[in-house]
Coordinates of C-alpha atoms and ligand atoms in Angstrom, one line a residue:
M1283 CA 83.8 106.8 123.4
S1284 CA 85.2 110.2 123.9
A1285 CA 87.6 112.1 126.1
S1286 CA 86.9 115.9 126.4
N1287 CA 85.9 117.0 122.9
I1288 CA 87.6 114.2 121.1
A1289 CA 85.4 111.6 119.4
V1290 CA 87.0 108.2 118.7
H1291 CA 85.7 106.4 115.6
T1292 CA 86.7 102.9 114.7
A1293 CA 86.3 100.9 111.5
G1294 CA 87.7 97.4 111.2
N1295 CA 90.3 98.1 114.0
Y1296 CA 91.3 101.3 112.3
N1297 CA 90.8 104.5 114.2
F1298 CA 90.2 108.1 113.3
Y1299 CA 89.4 111.0 115.5
K1300 CA 87.3 114.1 115.4
I1301 CA 88.2 117.1 117.5
A1302 CA 86.1 120.2 117.9
A1303 CA 88.4 123.1 118.9
D1304 CA 88.2 126.8 118.6
G1305 CA 84.9 126.6 116.8
K1306 CA 86.5 124.4 114.1
T1307 CA 86.2 120.7 113.4
F1308 CA 89.2 118.5 112.6
V1309 CA 89.4 114.9 111.6
I1310 CA 92.7 113.3 112.5
G1311 CA 94.1 110.2 110.8
G1312 CA 92.2 107.9 108.4
V1313 CA 91.3 104.4 107.3
P1314 CA 91.7 102.1 104.3
E1315 CA 89.3 102.6 101.4
E1316 CA 87.4 99.5 102.3
Y1317 CA 86.5 100.8 105.7
S1318 CA 86.0 104.4 104.7
A1319 CA 82.2 104.9 104.6
D1320 CA 82.0 106.4 108.1
Y1321 CA 85.2 108.3 107.7
I1322 CA 83.9 109.9 104.5
N1323 CA 80.6 110.9 106.1
I1324 CA 82.3 112.4 109.2
A1325 CA 85.3 114.0 107.6
A1326 CA 83.4 115.6 104.7
S1327 CA 81.5 117.6 107.3
C1328 CA 84.6 118.8 109.0
D1329 CA 86.5 122.0 108.3
A1330 CA 89.9 120.3 108.2
A1331 CA 91.6 116.9 107.9
V1332 CA 94.9 116.2 109.6
L1333 CA 96.9 113.6 107.8
L1334 CA 99.4 111.8 110.0
T1335 CA 100.9 110.1 106.9
S1336 CA 100.0 109.8 103.2
N1337 CA 100.1 105.9 103.4
P1338 CA 96.9 104.8 101.5
E1339 CA 96.2 102.4 104.4
F1340 CA 95.4 105.5 106.4
T1341 CA 94.1 107.9 103.7
G1342 CA 91.8 105.5 101.8
G1343 CA 88.7 107.7 102.3
L1344 CA 90.3 111.0 101.5
D1345 CA 89.3 111.0 97.8
G1346 CA 85.7 110.4 98.8
V1347 CA 85.9 113.3 101.3
L1348 CA 87.4 115.6 98.7
T1349 CA 84.7 114.7 96.2
R1350 CA 82.1 115.9 98.7
N1351 CA 84.1 118.7 100.3
P1352 CA 86.8 119.8 97.9
D1353 CA 87.6 122.9 100.0
I1354 CA 88.4 120.9 103.2
E1355 CA 91.7 122.1 104.6
I1356 CA 94.3 119.4 104.5
Y1357 CA 96.9 119.7 107.3
A1358 CA 100.1 117.6 106.8
G1359 CA 103.8 117.7 106.7
S1360 CA 105.6 118.8 103.5
A1361 CA 106.5 115.3 102.4
C1362 CA 103.0 114.1 103.1
L1363 CA 101.4 116.9 101.1
R1364 CA 103.7 116.1 98.1
N1365 CA 102.9 112.4 98.4
I1366 CA 99.1 112.7 98.9
K1367 CA 98.7 114.8 95.8
A1368 CA 100.6 112.1 93.8
I1369 CA 98.5 109.4 95.4
L1370 CA 95.2 111.0 94.8
N1371 CA 96.3 112.7 91.6
R1372 CA 94.4 115.8 92.5
A1373 CA 95.1 119.2 94.1
V1374 CA 94.1 119.7 97.8
N1375 CA 93.5 122.8 99.9
E1376 CA 96.8 122.3 101.5
R1377 CA 98.0 123.7 104.9
L1378 CA 101.6 123.0 105.7
V1379 CA 102.4 121.6 109.1
K1380 CA 105.8 122.3 110.6
D1381 CA 107.4 120.7 113.6
N1382 CA 106.1 122.1 116.9
M1383 CA 103.5 124.2 115.2
S1384 CA 100.2 124.7 117.1
L1385 CA 96.8 125.2 115.6
S1386 CA 93.6 125.5 117.7
G1387 CA 95.3 123.8 120.6
I1388 CA 96.6 120.9 118.4
R1389 CA 100.4 120.7 118.3
F1390 CA 102.3 118.8 115.6
M1391 CA 105.5 116.8 115.8
V1392 CA 107.4 115.7 112.8
M1393 CA 108.2 112.0 113.4
P1394 CA 109.7 110.6 110.2
N1395 CA 109.8 106.9 109.4
L1396 CA 107.2 105.8 111.8
R1397 CA 106.5 104.0 109.5
W1398 CA 106.3 106.1 106.4
V1399 CA 108.9 108.8 105.9
D1400 CA 106.2 111.5 105.9
T1401 CA 104.7 110.7 109.4
I1402 CA 103.7 113.4 111.9
M1403 CA 102.0 113.0 115.3
A1404 CA 99.7 115.5 116.9
V1405 CA 98.9 116.2 120.6
Y1406 CA 95.7 117.8 121.8
D1407 CA 94.7 118.1 125.4
G1408 CA 97.4 115.6 126.5
V1409 CA 96.2 113.1 124.0
L1410 CA 98.8 111.8 121.5
F1411 CA 97.6 111.0 118.0
S1412 CA 100.4 108.6 117.3
G1413 CA 99.6 107.1 113.9
E1414 CA 101.2 103.7 113.4
A1415 CA 103.3 104.0 116.5
F1416 CA 101.7 102.2 119.5
S1417 CA 99.2 100.6 117.1
G1418 CA 98.1 97.0 117.4
F1419 CA 97.2 97.0 121.1
D1420 CA 94.6 94.3 121.6
G1421 CA 94.2 94.3 125.3
S1422 CA 97.5 92.5 125.9
A1423 CA 100.9 93.5 124.8
V1424 CA 101.1 90.7 122.2
G1425 CA 99.3 92.6 119.4
L1426 CA 101.3 95.7 120.3
R1427 CA 104.6 93.8 120.0
Q1428 CA 103.5 92.1 116.8
Y1429 CA 102.7 95.4 115.2
F1430 CA 106.0 96.9 116.3
D1431 CA 108.0 93.9 114.9
K1432 CA 106.2 93.9 111.6
R1433 CA 106.0 97.6 110.9
L1434 CA 108.3 99.7 113.0
A1435 CA 111.3 97.5 114.1
V1436 CA 113.0 98.2 110.8
N1437 CA 113.3 101.9 111.8
K1438 CA 114.5 101.4 115.4
P1439 CA 116.7 104.5 115.5
Y1440 CA 113.7 106.7 114.5
V1441 CA 111.6 105.0 117.2
R1442 CA 114.3 105.8 119.8
T1443 CA 114.3 109.4 118.7
A1444 CA 110.5 109.6 118.9
I1445 CA 110.4 108.0 122.4
K1446 CA 113.0 110.4 123.7
R1447 CA 110.9 113.3 122.5
L1448 CA 107.6 111.9 123.8
R1449 CA 109.2 111.5 127.2
T1450 CA 109.3 115.3 127.4
E1451 CA 105.5 115.5 126.8
R1452 CA 102.8 115.3 129.5
L1453 CA 100.6 112.6 127.9
K1454 CA 97.5 111.3 129.4
A1455 CA 96.4 109.1 126.5
V1456 CA 97.7 107.6 123.3
Y1457 CA 95.3 107.3 120.4
P1458 CA 96.9 105.2 117.6
A1459 CA 95.9 104.6 114.0
Y1460 CA 95.1 100.9 114.6
G1461 CA 94.0 98.9 117.6
M1462 CA 92.9 100.0 121.0
T1463 CA 93.5 103.4 122.4
C1464 CA 95.2 103.8 125.7
P1465 CA 94.4 104.1 128.5
Q1466 CA 90.9 105.4 127.9
G1467 CA 88.7 105.2 124.8
T1468 CA 87.8 101.9 123.2
V1469 CA 88.6 99.7 126.3
C1470 CA 92.1 99.3 127.4
E1471 CA 92.5 98.0 130.9
S1472 CA 96.1 96.8 131.0
A1473 CA 98.4 99.4 129.6
T1474 CA 99.2 102.9 130.7
V1475 CA 100.9 105.5 128.6
A1476 CA 104.1 105.0 130.7
E1477 CA 104.0 101.3 129.9
L1478 CA 103.6 101.9 126.2
L1479 CA 106.6 104.2 126.2
E1480 CA 108.6 101.7 128.2
S1481 CA 107.8 98.9 125.9
Y1482 CA 108.8 100.8 122.8
E1483 CA 112.0 102.0 124.5
K1484 CA 112.9 98.4 125.3
W1485 CA 112.0 97.0 121.9
S1486 CA 113.9 99.7 120.0
A1487 CA 117.0 99.7 122.2
A1488 CA 120.2 99.8 120.3
E1489 CA 122.1 96.5 120.5
T1490 CA 125.4 96.7 122.3
S1491 CA 128.0 95.7 119.9
S1492 CA 131.8 95.5 119.7
G1493 CA 131.4 97.0 116.2
R1494 CA 133.5 94.1 115.0
R1495 CA 131.1 91.3 114.2
A1496 CA 132.0 89.5 111.0
V1497 CA 129.9 87.0 109.2
V1498 CA 131.3 84.6 106.5
V1499 CA 128.5 83.1 104.4
Y1500 CA 129.3 80.7 101.5
S1501 CA 128.1 78.1 99.1
S1502 CA 130.3 75.4 97.9
E1503 CA 129.8 72.1 96.0
Y1504 CA 133.3 70.6 96.0
G1505 CA 134.7 72.5 98.9
F1506 CA 136.8 75.0 97.0
T1507 CA 134.8 78.1 98.0
G1508 CA 134.5 76.4 101.4
A1509 CA 138.3 76.4 101.8
L1510 CA 138.4 80.1 101.0
A1511 CA 135.7 80.7 103.6
E1512 CA 137.7 78.8 106.2
R1513 CA 140.7 80.9 105.5
A1514 CA 138.7 84.1 105.9
A1515 CA 137.3 82.9 109.2
K1516 CA 140.7 82.0 110.5
R1517 CA 142.1 85.4 109.7
L1518 CA 139.1 87.2 111.1
C1519 CA 139.2 85.3 114.3
G1520 CA 142.2 87.2 115.5
S1521 CA 140.5 90.5 115.6
C1522 CA 136.7 89.9 115.4
E1523 CA 133.8 87.9 116.6
V1524 CA 133.1 85.6 113.6
N1525 CA 130.3 83.4 112.5
V1526 CA 130.6 81.1 109.5
Y1527 CA 127.7 79.7 107.6
D1528 CA 127.5 77.2 104.8
V1529 CA 124.2 78.1 103.3
S1530 CA 123.4 74.6 102.1
S1531 CA 123.5 73.2 105.7
S1532 CA 122.5 76.2 107.8
N1533 CA 119.1 77.5 108.9
L1534 CA 118.5 80.4 106.6
S1535 CA 116.7 82.6 109.1
E1536 CA 119.7 82.2 111.5
V1537 CA 122.1 83.2 108.7
I1538 CA 120.0 86.2 107.8
D1539 CA 119.7 87.3 111.4
A1540 CA 123.5 87.0 111.8
V1541 CA 124.1 89.0 108.6
N1542 CA 121.7 91.7 109.7
R1543 CA 123.5 92.0 113.0
A1544 CA 126.9 92.0 111.5
D1545 CA 129.3 94.9 111.0
M1546 CA 131.1 93.3 108.0
L1547 CA 130.4 90.5 105.6
A1548 CA 132.5 88.1 103.5
I1549 CA 130.3 86.3 101.1
G1550 CA 131.5 83.3 99.0
T1551 CA 129.8 81.8 96.1
N1552 CA 130.5 79.2 93.5
T1553 CA 129.1 79.7 90.0
I1554 CA 126.5 77.3 88.7
N1555 CA 125.0 77.8 85.3
R1556 CA 126.2 81.4 85.1
N1557 CA 124.6 82.3 88.4
A1558 CA 125.0 82.1 92.2
P1559 CA 123.0 79.4 94.0
E1560 CA 119.5 80.3 95.1
R1561 CA 120.3 80.2 98.8
I1562 CA 123.0 82.8 98.3
W1563 CA 120.4 85.0 96.7
D1564 CA 118.0 84.2 99.5
V1565 CA 120.4 85.7 102.0
I1566 CA 120.9 88.8 99.8
T1567 CA 117.3 89.5 99.2
R1568 CA 116.5 89.3 102.9
M1569 CA 119.3 91.7 103.9
D1570 CA 118.1 94.7 106.0
L1571 CA 118.8 97.6 103.6
M1572 CA 117.4 100.2 106.0
N1573 CA 120.0 99.5 108.6
K1574 CA 122.8 97.7 106.7
R1575 CA 123.5 100.3 104.0
G1576 CA 127.2 101.0 103.8
M1577 CA 128.2 97.8 105.5
P1578 CA 131.7 96.7 104.3
Y1579 CA 131.9 93.5 102.4
F1580 CA 133.8 91.5 99.9
V1581 CA 132.9 88.6 97.6
F1582 CA 135.0 85.5 97.0
G1583 CA 134.4 82.2 95.2
S1584 CA 135.7 79.4 93.1
F1585 CA 134.6 79.1 89.5
G1586 CA 135.2 76.9 86.5
W1587 CA 134.8 79.0 83.4
A1588 CA 133.8 82.6 83.7
G1589 CA 132.7 83.1 87.4
D1590 CA 129.6 85.1 86.5
G1591 CA 127.9 84.3 89.9
I1592 CA 130.8 86.0 91.8
R1593 CA 130.4 89.2 89.7
L1594 CA 126.6 89.2 90.0
I1595 CA 126.7 89.0 93.8
D1596 CA 129.4 91.8 93.9
K1597 CA 127.5 94.1 91.6
T1598 CA 124.2 93.5 93.5
L1599 CA 125.6 94.2 96.9
T1600 CA 127.1 97.4 95.5
A1601 CA 123.8 98.4 93.9
M1602 CA 122.1 97.8 97.3
G1603 CA 124.4 100.4 98.9
M1604 CA 126.9 98.0 100.6
R1605 CA 130.5 99.1 100.6
G1606 CA 132.8 96.7 98.6
V1607 CA 136.3 96.9 100.1
T1608 CA 138.0 95.1 97.3
R1609 CA 137.5 93.4 94.0
P1610 CA 136.2 89.9 94.4
V1611 CA 138.7 87.2 95.2
D1612 CA 137.8 84.8 92.3
V1613 CA 139.7 81.6 92.1
L1614 CA 139.8 79.1 89.2
F1615 CA 138.9 75.8 90.7
K1616 CA 141.0 74.8 93.7
P1617 CA 142.7 77.6 95.7
E1618 CA 146.4 77.5 96.1
D1619 CA 148.7 79.5 98.4
K1620 CA 148.6 82.7 96.3
D1621 CA 144.8 82.6 96.4
M1622 CA 144.9 82.2 100.2
E1623 CA 147.1 85.2 100.4
R1624 CA 144.6 87.2 98.3
M1625 CA 142.0 86.2 100.8
D1626 CA 144.1 87.4 103.7
A1627 CA 144.6 90.7 102.0
A1628 CA 140.9 91.0 101.4
V1629 CA 140.1 90.2 105.0
D1630 CA 142.5 92.8 106.2
K1631 CA 140.8 95.4 104.0
L1632 CA 137.5 94.4 105.4
T1633 CA 138.6 94.7 109.0
A1634 CA 140.3 98.0 108.3
A1635 CA 137.0 99.4 107.0
V1636 CA 135.0 99.1 110.2
Ligands
FMN420 C1 126.3 72.1 87.1 C2 127.5 73.1 87.1 C3 127.4 74.2 86.4 C4 128.5 75.1 86.5 N1 128.4 76.3 85.8 C5 129.4 77.2 85.8 C6 129.3 78.4 85.2 O1 128.3 78.8 84.6 N2 130.4 79.3 85.2 C7 131.5 78.9 85.9 O2 132.5 79.7 86.0 N3 131.7 77.7 86.5 C8 130.6 76.9 86.5 N4 130.7 75.7 87.2 C9 132.0 75.3 87.8 C10 132.0 75.5 89.3 O3 131.8 76.9 89.6 C11 133.4 75.1 89.8 O4 133.5 73.7 89.7 C12 133.8 75.6 91.1 O5 135.1 75.3 91.4 C13 132.9 75.0 92.2 O6 133.4 75.5 93.4 P1 132.9 74.9 94.8 O7 133.7 73.7 95.1 O8 133.1 75.9 95.8 O9 131.4 74.5 94.6 C14 129.7 74.8 87.2 C15 129.7 73.6 87.9 C16 128.6 72.7 87.9 C17 128.7 71.4 88.6

């Protein structure tokens, strides 16, 4: 199907587009290598290829195009040009695209992190070539939402910025990298451009937060680390909204959701065989590093001989970019009053840091 002089091509749910403008032909977007036969045929005969990202999922046919047409002009943002040369390991006839630049009626917008850092979008004749944004539409909003959750939700602040900007455009259609186009093109009956923007606005909305949500997560075999966790929770209660989770008896997804919504974290671990227990590591490996970088934390725990687990967790969180507010509160076996006072002092540093 086509709108004006835009041709829509689809391969395995991936879309790419061909525009004839100003006596020049452009191919916009791309497909994975396994679906690239048509893309290579069509793009190789074009004057220019516009890359909306360097992500190989959407540039899988480019090497084949360059083999047939090494002089094809490659239009892309600066990060994308750098990346694509390192992905293909070859030089390209590069044309740098800057924000708001126009070329033969095609206007470019730099839209970082949707989903790759080097993403741009293009608008031609009121049609938005949106790349991964607005992808996944399958005739109902379900596919659109799933795609958003899986690929874009991690970068919600960037989605919000993009939507704000797109609201200022007069768009009559959205042509994404994957899934159905909207509202015309490869069949789309139930969404309008306004509905797409509204959905993305709703899904990417910033959570309203007091900014003082604390989570205490701990692992404890004999209750010693548990007693420290209780003390932390009690002190936090006065000034914060607190959730406390014993990892051995809590639903891990719930714990991780809470950690990823929190503004501060107190994490307690016992040490077993020179390590922290697996479920503590499970929480850590599933932390949202895109959005939780810099979150204040401290580590606490009871140990028996060297307390390696406590130090491992502390070092890992620091390496992940979290902000340790104090040295770990490490306690030899059963906590006594002076240890509880150390916990209070650590909690006070934590709350002071947000
Ligand atoms: C199987 C086992 C292995 C342990 N390995 C270590 C270890 O490598 N290093 C250490 O400091 N403590 C070790 N401990 C001691 C515990 O960390 C210690 O008993 C601690 O007080 C437990 O705290 P909890 O009551 O919060 O579980 C081990 C304990 C057990 C049962």
